[in-house]
């Protein structure tokens, strides 16, 4: 099943063309890492999938349902807000900056969307939150507040919060880029566990060894385009473009 199908996606910010004719298919159960230099369009691509950005051209199908159609010179047509929300709820996203509610405890942060969006009964929401805290290795932090956590712990809470909505796809936007180097491993370990469970994931990352280890496919982006899409060894061992080879040599 094609859970994400993008065709000829274009997105600009002023005069900057962030995405320039991007085609991408993600199948159920795939783990796809997106690598490339800063400003290449990686994060914008995730944000278009999750309806945090509006495309200017192309089509977006999610779970084989058309959600956006943008023809040149015409206003982008999206499905109704109600239908869109139903689909987007099936996608979890973890950002660089954690985005936790500072005035809520760890447990409350994980329960919040369950209670307000899914209308999950409080006892059930709490049980799910506690189970996910165990999954991310933070059983003892349920009463702590974000200000009392390390960066790595905050990001693990953010992952648990996204998983609490029981998504079918997880999007990770450089989940370790805001962390001190010694904290990166604890977050990557949680994502590896999800990979072992065959969660469909799209991971934008600068962690090359991690991308090579967990991915079914690796995509290299530059200047708003996908320059190469292949198996990890194709990208890291036999890149077809000198730009990719130069980038990888600098990153490893």
PDB file of C-alpha atoms in Angstrom:
ATOM      1  CA  UNK A   1       0.000   0.000   0.000  1.00  0.00           C
ATOM      2  CA  UNK A   2       1.255   3.470  -0.904  1.00  0.00           C
ATOM      3  CA  UNK A   3       0.813   5.447   2.307  1.00  0.00           C
ATOM      4  CA  UNK A   4       2.382   8.598   0.811  1.00  0.00           C
ATOM      5  CA  UNK A   5       2.320   9.474  -2.882  1.00  0.00           C
ATOM      6  CA  UNK A   6       3.625  12.877  -3.962  1.00  0.00           C
ATOM      7  CA  UNK A   7       3.761  13.985  -7.581  1.00  0.00           C
ATOM      8  CA  UNK A   8       5.514  17.080  -8.956  1.00  0.00           C
ATOM      9  CA  UNK A   9       5.408  18.947  -5.628  1.00  0.00           C
ATOM     10  CA  UNK A  10       6.483  22.587  -5.737  1.00  0.00           C
ATOM     11  CA  UNK A  11       6.749  24.940  -2.780  1.00  0.00           C
ATOM     12  CA  UNK A  12       8.355  28.374  -2.568  1.00  0.00           C
ATOM     13  CA  UNK A  13       9.080  30.884   0.176  1.00  0.00           C
ATOM     14  CA  UNK A  14       9.283  34.217  -1.595  1.00  0.00           C
ATOM     15  CA  UNK A  15      11.906  33.836  -4.302  1.00  0.00           C
ATOM     16  CA  UNK A  16      13.329  30.646  -2.734  1.00  0.00           C
ATOM     17  CA  UNK A  17      12.088  27.450  -4.377  1.00  0.00           C
ATOM     18  CA  UNK A  18      12.150  25.009  -1.453  1.00  0.00           C
ATOM     19  CA  UNK A  19      10.698  22.083  -3.424  1.00  0.00           C
ATOM     20  CA  UNK A  20      11.083  21.837  -7.170  1.00  0.00           C
ATOM     21  CA  UNK A  21       9.130  19.041  -8.827  1.00  0.00           C
ATOM     22  CA  UNK A  22       9.432  16.383  -6.101  1.00  0.00           C
ATOM     23  CA  UNK A  23       7.999  12.895  -6.721  1.00  0.00           C
ATOM     24  CA  UNK A  24       7.977  10.484  -3.784  1.00  0.00           C
ATOM     25  CA  UNK A  25       6.226   7.224  -2.916  1.00  0.00           C
ATOM     26  CA  UNK A  26       6.415   5.697   0.569  1.00  0.00           C
ATOM     27  CA  UNK A  27       4.997   2.206   1.042  1.00  0.00           C
ATOM     28  CA  UNK A  28       3.547   0.822   4.264  1.00  0.00           C
ATOM     29  CA  UNK A  29       6.261  -0.514   6.566  1.00  0.00           C
ATOM     30  CA  UNK A  30       9.108   1.313   4.850  1.00  0.00           C
ATOM     31  CA  UNK A  31      11.734   3.237   6.793  1.00  0.00           C
ATOM     32  CA  UNK A  32      13.023   6.026   4.608  1.00  0.00           C
ATOM     33  CA  UNK A  33      15.781   8.437   5.633  1.00  0.00           C
ATOM     34  CA  UNK A  34      16.169  11.774   3.884  1.00  0.00           C
ATOM     35  CA  UNK A  35      19.642  13.302   3.882  1.00  0.00           C
ATOM     36  CA  UNK A  36      21.200  16.310   2.231  1.00  0.00           C
ATOM     37  CA  UNK A  37      22.637  19.757   2.993  1.00  0.00           C
ATOM     38  CA  UNK A  38      20.814  22.383   5.034  1.00  0.00           C
ATOM     39  CA  UNK A  39      18.254  24.241   2.946  1.00  0.00           C
ATOM     40  CA  UNK A  40      17.772  21.384   0.493  1.00  0.00           C
ATOM     41  CA  UNK A  41      14.031  21.050   1.191  1.00  0.00           C
ATOM     42  CA  UNK A  42      14.040  18.053   3.516  1.00  0.00           C
ATOM     43  CA  UNK A  43      12.016  19.583   6.356  1.00  0.00           C
ATOM     44  CA  UNK A  44       9.683  21.393   3.952  1.00  0.00           C
ATOM     45  CA  UNK A  45       8.889  18.049   2.337  1.00  0.00           C
ATOM     46  CA  UNK A  46       7.814  16.576   5.681  1.00  0.00           C
ATOM     47  CA  UNK A  47       5.744  19.656   6.465  1.00  0.00           C
ATOM     48  CA  UNK A  48       3.902  19.365   3.138  1.00  0.00           C
ATOM     49  CA  UNK A  49       3.076  15.720   3.879  1.00  0.00           C
ATOM     50  CA  UNK A  50       1.678  16.695   7.282  1.00  0.00           C
ATOM     51  CA  UNK A  51      -0.229  19.740   5.967  1.00  0.00           C
ATOM     52  CA  UNK A  52       1.940  22.228   7.862  1.00  0.00           C
ATOM     53  CA  UNK A  53       2.758  23.845   4.516  1.00  0.00           C
ATOM     54  CA  UNK A  54       0.493  24.395   1.498  1.00  0.00           C
ATOM     55  CA  UNK A  55       1.848  23.187  -1.839  1.00  0.00           C
ATOM     56  CA  UNK A  56       1.747  25.400  -4.934  1.00  0.00           C
ATOM     57  CA  UNK A  57       1.836  22.666  -7.547  1.00  0.00           C
ATOM     58  CA  UNK A  58       1.456  18.895  -7.673  1.00  0.00           C
ATOM     59  CA  UNK A  59      -0.703  16.300  -5.947  1.00  0.00           C
ATOM     60  CA  UNK A  60      -0.604  14.638  -2.535  1.00  0.00           C
ATOM     61  CA  UNK A  61      -2.240  11.295  -1.779  1.00  0.00           C
ATOM     62  CA  UNK A  62      -2.081   9.960   1.805  1.00  0.00           C
ATOM     63  CA  UNK A  63      -3.247   6.406   2.542  1.00  0.00           C
ATOM     64  CA  UNK A  64      -4.312   6.254  -1.142  1.00  0.00           C
ATOM     65  CA  UNK A  65      -6.709   9.161  -0.605  1.00  0.00           C
ATOM     66  CA  UNK A  66      -6.192  12.369  -2.599  1.00  0.00           C
ATOM     67  CA  UNK A  67      -5.819  15.297  -0.206  1.00  0.00           C
ATOM     68  CA  UNK A  68      -4.330  18.050  -2.390  1.00  0.00           C
ATOM     69  CA  UNK A  69      -4.308  19.018  -6.041  1.00  0.00           C
ATOM     70  CA  UNK A  70      -2.454  22.125  -7.178  1.00  0.00           C
ATOM     71  CA  UNK A  71      -2.360  23.082 -10.847  1.00  0.00           C
ATOM     72  CA  UNK A  72      -0.126  25.825 -12.163  1.00  0.00           C
ATOM     73  CA  UNK A  73      -1.798  29.205 -11.996  1.00  0.00           C
ATOM     74  CA  UNK A  74      -4.702  27.930  -9.895  1.00  0.00           C
ATOM     75  CA  UNK A  75      -5.359  27.981  -6.162  1.00  0.00           C
ATOM     76  CA  UNK A  76      -4.442  24.743  -4.396  1.00  0.00           C
ATOM     77  CA  UNK A  77      -7.470  22.523  -3.802  1.00  0.00           C
ATOM     78  CA  UNK A  78      -7.476  20.519  -0.569  1.00  0.00           C
ATOM     79  CA  UNK A  79     -10.197  18.211   0.689  1.00  0.00           C
ATOM     80  CA  UNK A  80     -12.447  19.526   3.469  1.00  0.00           C
ATOM     81  CA  UNK A  81     -10.835  20.472   6.769  1.00  0.00           C
ATOM     82  CA  UNK A  82     -12.834  17.777   8.553  1.00  0.00           C
ATOM     83  CA  UNK A  83     -11.653  15.017   6.202  1.00  0.00           C
ATOM     84  CA  UNK A  84      -8.116  16.367   6.246  1.00  0.00           C
ATOM     85  CA  UNK A  85      -7.972  16.272  10.058  1.00  0.00           C
ATOM     86  CA  UNK A  86      -9.046  12.613  10.046  1.00  0.00           C
ATOM     87  CA  UNK A  87      -6.167  11.719   7.740  1.00  0.00           C
ATOM     88  CA  UNK A  88      -3.534  13.895   9.419  1.00  0.00           C
ATOM     89  CA  UNK A  89      -4.392  12.350  12.802  1.00  0.00           C
ATOM     90  CA  UNK A  90      -2.975   9.121  11.411  1.00  0.00           C
ATOM     91  CA  UNK A  91       0.447  10.779  11.017  1.00  0.00           C
ATOM     92  CA  UNK A  92       2.746  11.504  13.965  1.00  0.00           C
ATOM     93  CA  UNK A  93       5.500  14.107  13.788  1.00  0.00           C
ATOM     94  CA  UNK A  94       8.508  14.788  15.991  1.00  0.00           C
ATOM     95  CA  UNK A  95      10.261  18.135  15.573  1.00  0.00           C
ATOM     96  CA  UNK A  96      13.767  19.376  16.286  1.00  0.00           C
ATOM     97  CA  UNK A  97      12.605  21.564  19.166  1.00  0.00           C
ATOM     98  CA  UNK A  98      10.485  19.133  21.256  1.00  0.00           C
ATOM     99  CA  UNK A  99       7.477  21.568  21.482  1.00  0.00           C
ATOM    100  CA  UNK A 100       6.390  20.283  24.902  1.00  0.00           C
ATOM    101  CA  UNK A 101       3.945  22.253  27.047  1.00  0.00           C
ATOM    102  CA  UNK A 102       6.204  23.735  29.765  1.00  0.00           C
ATOM    103  CA  UNK A 103       3.380  24.098  32.302  1.00  0.00           C
ATOM    104  CA  UNK A 104       2.288  20.466  32.027  1.00  0.00           C
ATOM    105  CA  UNK A 105       3.983  17.390  33.492  1.00  0.00           C
ATOM    106  CA  UNK A 106       5.468  14.693  31.296  1.00  0.00           C
ATOM    107  CA  UNK A 107       2.391  12.524  31.828  1.00  0.00           C
ATOM    108  CA  UNK A 108       0.039  15.422  31.023  1.00  0.00           C
ATOM    109  CA  UNK A 109       1.993  16.245  27.856  1.00  0.00           C
ATOM    110  CA  UNK A 110       1.513  12.708  26.583  1.00  0.00           C
ATOM    111  CA  UNK A 111      -2.160  12.580  27.572  1.00  0.00           C
ATOM    112  CA  UNK A 112      -3.152  16.013  26.213  1.00  0.00           C
ATOM    113  CA  UNK A 113      -3.828  15.206  22.538  1.00  0.00           C
ATOM    114  CA  UNK A 114      -5.507  11.919  23.455  1.00  0.00           C
ATOM    115  CA  UNK A 115      -7.951  13.804  25.673  1.00  0.00           C
ATOM    116  CA  UNK A 116      -8.609  16.849  23.478  1.00  0.00           C
ATOM    117  CA  UNK A 117      -8.364  15.424  19.956  1.00  0.00           C
ATOM    118  CA  UNK A 118      -9.318  11.756  20.237  1.00  0.00           C
ATOM    119  CA  UNK A 119     -11.579  12.226  23.293  1.00  0.00           C
ATOM    120  CA  UNK A 120      -9.950   9.192  24.929  1.00  0.00           C
ATOM    121  CA  UNK A 121     -11.277   8.508  28.454  1.00  0.00           C
ATOM    122  CA  UNK A 122      -8.768   9.833  31.044  1.00  0.00           C
ATOM    123  CA  UNK A 123      -8.010   6.450  32.604  1.00  0.00           C
ATOM    124  CA  UNK A 124      -7.297   4.935  29.198  1.00  0.00           C
ATOM    125  CA  UNK A 125      -5.187   7.934  28.142  1.00  0.00           C
ATOM    126  CA  UNK A 126      -3.141   7.635  31.331  1.00  0.00           C
ATOM    127  CA  UNK A 127      -2.585   3.906  30.808  1.00  0.00           C
ATOM    128  CA  UNK A 128      -1.384   4.533  27.244  1.00  0.00           C
ATOM    129  CA  UNK A 129       0.905   7.348  28.427  1.00  0.00           C
ATOM    130  CA  UNK A 130       2.469   5.208  31.151  1.00  0.00           C
ATOM    131  CA  UNK A 131       3.026   2.346  28.715  1.00  0.00           C
ATOM    132  CA  UNK A 132       4.749   4.714  26.281  1.00  0.00           C
ATOM    133  CA  UNK A 133       6.918   6.220  29.020  1.00  0.00           C
ATOM    134  CA  UNK A 134       8.131   2.701  29.700  1.00  0.00           C
ATOM    135  CA  UNK A 135       8.747   2.182  25.992  1.00  0.00           C
ATOM    136  CA  UNK A 136      10.987   5.274  25.784  1.00  0.00           C
ATOM    137  CA  UNK A 137      12.753   4.484  29.064  1.00  0.00           C
ATOM    138  CA  UNK A 138      11.279   7.268  31.209  1.00  0.00           C
ATOM    139  CA  UNK A 139       9.120   5.398  33.735  1.00  0.00           C
ATOM    140  CA  UNK A 140      10.387   7.570  36.579  1.00  0.00           C
ATOM    141  CA  UNK A 141       9.658  10.926  34.891  1.00  0.00           C
ATOM    142  CA  UNK A 142       5.850  10.958  34.746  1.00  0.00           C
ATOM    143  CA  UNK A 143       5.549  13.787  37.306  1.00  0.00           C
ATOM    144  CA  UNK A 144       8.531  15.801  36.059  1.00  0.00           C
ATOM    145  CA  UNK A 145       8.158  19.010  34.042  1.00  0.00           C
ATOM    146  CA  UNK A 146      10.030  19.731  30.790  1.00  0.00           C
ATOM    147  CA  UNK A 147      12.360  22.194  32.541  1.00  0.00           C
ATOM    148  CA  UNK A 148      13.605  19.325  34.719  1.00  0.00           C
ATOM    149  CA  UNK A 149      14.559  17.122  31.753  1.00  0.00           C
ATOM    150  CA  UNK A 150      17.636  16.867  29.564  1.00  0.00           C
ATOM    151  CA  UNK A 151      17.284  17.474  25.845  1.00  0.00           C
ATOM    152  CA  UNK A 152      17.367  13.769  25.133  1.00  0.00           C
ATOM    153  CA  UNK A 153      14.645  13.115  27.690  1.00  0.00           C
ATOM    154  CA  UNK A 154      12.485  15.905  26.237  1.00  0.00           C
ATOM    155  CA  UNK A 155      12.778  14.403  22.779  1.00  0.00           C
ATOM    156  CA  UNK A 156      11.860  10.954  24.068  1.00  0.00           C
ATOM    157  CA  UNK A 157       8.757  12.475  25.694  1.00  0.00           C
ATOM    158  CA  UNK A 158       7.952  14.144  22.358  1.00  0.00           C
ATOM    159  CA  UNK A 159       8.213  10.750  20.638  1.00  0.00           C
ATOM    160  CA  UNK A 160       5.946   9.162  23.267  1.00  0.00           C
ATOM    161  CA  UNK A 161       3.438  12.009  22.813  1.00  0.00           C
ATOM    162  CA  UNK A 162       3.341  11.414  19.049  1.00  0.00           C
ATOM    163  CA  UNK A 163       2.970   7.648  19.518  1.00  0.00           C
ATOM    164  CA  UNK A 164       0.093   8.164  21.961  1.00  0.00           C
ATOM    165  CA  UNK A 165      -2.101   9.105  18.999  1.00  0.00           C
ATOM    166  CA  UNK A 166      -1.400   5.642  17.540  1.00  0.00           C
ATOM    167  CA  UNK A 167      -0.161   6.956  14.183  1.00  0.00           C
ATOM    168  CA  UNK A 168       0.349   4.786  11.121  1.00  0.00           C
ATOM    169  CA  UNK A 169       3.248   6.921   9.885  1.00  0.00           C
ATOM    170  CA  UNK A 170       5.902   8.704  11.943  1.00  0.00           C
ATOM    171  CA  UNK A 171       7.745  11.739  10.572  1.00  0.00           C
ATOM    172  CA  UNK A 172      10.983  12.770  12.285  1.00  0.00           C
ATOM    173  CA  UNK A 173      12.415  16.183  11.413  1.00  0.00           C
ATOM    174  CA  UNK A 174      16.084  16.070  12.467  1.00  0.00           C
ATOM    175  CA  UNK A 175      15.138  14.699  15.900  1.00  0.00           C
ATOM    176  CA  UNK A 176      18.687  14.881  17.281  1.00  0.00           C
ATOM    177  CA  UNK A 177      19.934  18.168  15.813  1.00  0.00           C
ATOM    178  CA  UNK A 178      19.142  20.192  18.964  1.00  0.00           C
ATOM    179  CA  UNK A 179      20.835  17.707  21.295  1.00  0.00           C
ATOM    180  CA  UNK A 180      24.279  17.619  22.841  1.00  0.00           C
ATOM    181  CA  UNK A 181      26.302  14.817  21.189  1.00  0.00           C
ATOM    182  CA  UNK A 182      26.246  12.565  24.272  1.00  0.00           C
ATOM    183  CA  UNK A 183      22.414  12.621  24.294  1.00  0.00           C
ATOM    184  CA  UNK A 184      21.906  11.676  20.639  1.00  0.00           C
ATOM    185  CA  UNK A 185      22.217   7.921  21.186  1.00  0.00           C
ATOM    186  CA  UNK A 186      19.308   7.634  23.616  1.00  0.00           C
ATOM    187  CA  UNK A 187      16.915   9.183  21.092  1.00  0.00           C
ATOM    188  CA  UNK A 188      18.227   7.141  18.170  1.00  0.00           C
ATOM    189  CA  UNK A 189      17.766   3.987  20.258  1.00  0.00           C
ATOM    190  CA  UNK A 190      14.042   4.719  20.628  1.00  0.00           C
ATOM    191  CA  UNK A 191      13.697   5.252  16.863  1.00  0.00           C
ATOM    192  CA  UNK A 192      15.558   1.975  16.236  1.00  0.00           C
ATOM    193  CA  UNK A 193      12.990   0.170  18.401  1.00  0.00           C
ATOM    194  CA  UNK A 194      10.205   1.580  16.229  1.00  0.00           C
ATOM    195  CA  UNK A 195      12.085   0.430  13.132  1.00  0.00           C
ATOM    196  CA  UNK A 196      12.252  -3.092  14.561  1.00  0.00           C
ATOM    197  CA  UNK A 197       8.469  -2.960  14.978  1.00  0.00           C
ATOM    198  CA  UNK A 198       8.148  -2.057  11.260  1.00  0.00           C
ATOM    199  CA  UNK A 199       6.575   1.340  11.912  1.00  0.00           C
ATOM    200  CA  UNK A 200       6.380   3.308   8.664  1.00  0.00           C
ATOM    201  CA  UNK A 201       8.822   6.179   9.144  1.00  0.00           C
ATOM    202  CA  UNK A 202      10.300   9.092   7.226  1.00  0.00           C
ATOM    203  CA  UNK A 203      13.370  10.408   9.019  1.00  0.00           C
ATOM    204  CA  UNK A 204      15.168  13.620   8.086  1.00  0.00           C
ATOM    205  CA  UNK A 205      18.588  13.265   9.672  1.00  0.00           C
ATOM    206  CA  UNK A 206      22.258  14.250   9.616  1.00  0.00           C
ATOM    207  CA  UNK A 207      23.208  11.005  11.376  1.00  0.00           C
ATOM    208  CA  UNK A 208      24.667   9.095   8.435  1.00  0.00           C
ATOM    209  CA  UNK A 209      25.540   5.831  10.198  1.00  0.00           C
ATOM    210  CA  UNK A 210      22.067   5.735  11.741  1.00  0.00           C
ATOM    211  CA  UNK A 211      20.377   6.345   8.379  1.00  0.00           C
ATOM    212  CA  UNK A 212      22.401   3.573   6.794  1.00  0.00           C
ATOM    213  CA  UNK A 213      21.602   1.149   9.613  1.00  0.00           C
ATOM    214  CA  UNK A 214      17.828   1.535   9.961  1.00  0.00           C
ATOM    215  CA  UNK A 215      16.628   2.485   6.469  1.00  0.00           C
ATOM    216  CA  UNK A 216      15.112   0.444   3.683  1.00  0.00           C
ATOM    217  CA  UNK A 217      15.723   3.445   1.431  1.00  0.00           C
ATOM    218  CA  UNK A 218      17.769   6.604   1.636  1.00  0.00           C
ATOM    219  CA  UNK A 219      16.914   9.748  -0.304  1.00  0.00           C
ATOM    220  CA  UNK A 220      19.424  12.490  -1.063  1.00  0.00           C
ATOM    221  CA  UNK A 221      17.975  15.974  -1.598  1.00  0.00           C
ATOM    222  CA  UNK A 222      19.645  19.124  -2.853  1.00  0.00           C
ATOM    223  CA  UNK A 223      18.223  22.447  -4.036  1.00  0.00           C
ATOM    224  CA  UNK A 224      14.637  21.288  -3.598  1.00  0.00           C
ATOM    225  CA  UNK A 225      15.031  18.133  -5.674  1.00  0.00           C
ATOM    226  CA  UNK A 226      15.495  14.438  -5.032  1.00  0.00           C
ATOM    227  CA  UNK A 227      18.862  13.670  -6.604  1.00  0.00           C
ATOM    228  CA  UNK A 228      18.987   9.997  -5.634  1.00  0.00           C
ATOM    229  CA  UNK A 229      16.615   7.478  -4.072  1.00  0.00           C
ATOM    230  CA  UNK A 230      18.014   4.024  -3.411  1.00  0.00           C
ATOM    231  CA  UNK A 231      19.087   1.368  -0.967  1.00  0.00           C
ATOM    232  CA  UNK A 232      21.470   2.549   1.771  1.00  0.00           C
ATOM    233  CA  UNK A 233      24.516   0.959   0.174  1.00  0.00           C
ATOM    234  CA  UNK A 234      23.663   2.548  -3.176  1.00  0.00           C
ATOM    235  CA  UNK A 235      23.777   5.965  -1.529  1.00  0.00           C
ATOM    236  CA  UNK A 236      26.675   5.493   0.869  1.00  0.00           C
ATOM    237  CA  UNK A 237      28.910   3.156  -1.130  1.00  0.00           C
ATOM    238  CA  UNK A 238      28.047   3.780  -4.788  1.00  0.00           C
ATOM    239  CA  UNK A 239      26.533   7.261  -5.136  1.00  0.00           C
ATOM    240  CA  UNK A 240      25.747   8.100  -8.746  1.00  0.00           C
ATOM    241  CA  UNK A 241      26.408  11.819  -8.448  1.00  0.00           C
ATOM    242  CA  UNK A 242      29.637  13.564  -7.363  1.00  0.00           C
ATOM    243  CA  UNK A 243      27.575  16.012  -5.249  1.00  0.00           C
ATOM    244  CA  UNK A 244      26.308  13.104  -3.140  1.00  0.00           C
ATOM    245  CA  UNK A 245      29.782  11.591  -2.809  1.00  0.00           C
ATOM    246  CA  UNK A 246      31.232  14.910  -1.637  1.00  0.00           C
ATOM    247  CA  UNK A 247      28.428  15.411   0.895  1.00  0.00           C
ATOM    248  CA  UNK A 248      28.805  11.924   2.391  1.00  0.00           C
ATOM    249  CA  UNK A 249      32.585  12.195   2.633  1.00  0.00           C
ATOM    250  CA  UNK A 250      32.187  15.413   4.603  1.00  0.00           C
ATOM    251  CA  UNK A 251      29.541  13.951   6.924  1.00  0.00           C
ATOM    252  CA  UNK A 252      31.193  10.630   7.783  1.00  0.00           C
TER     253      UNK A 252
END
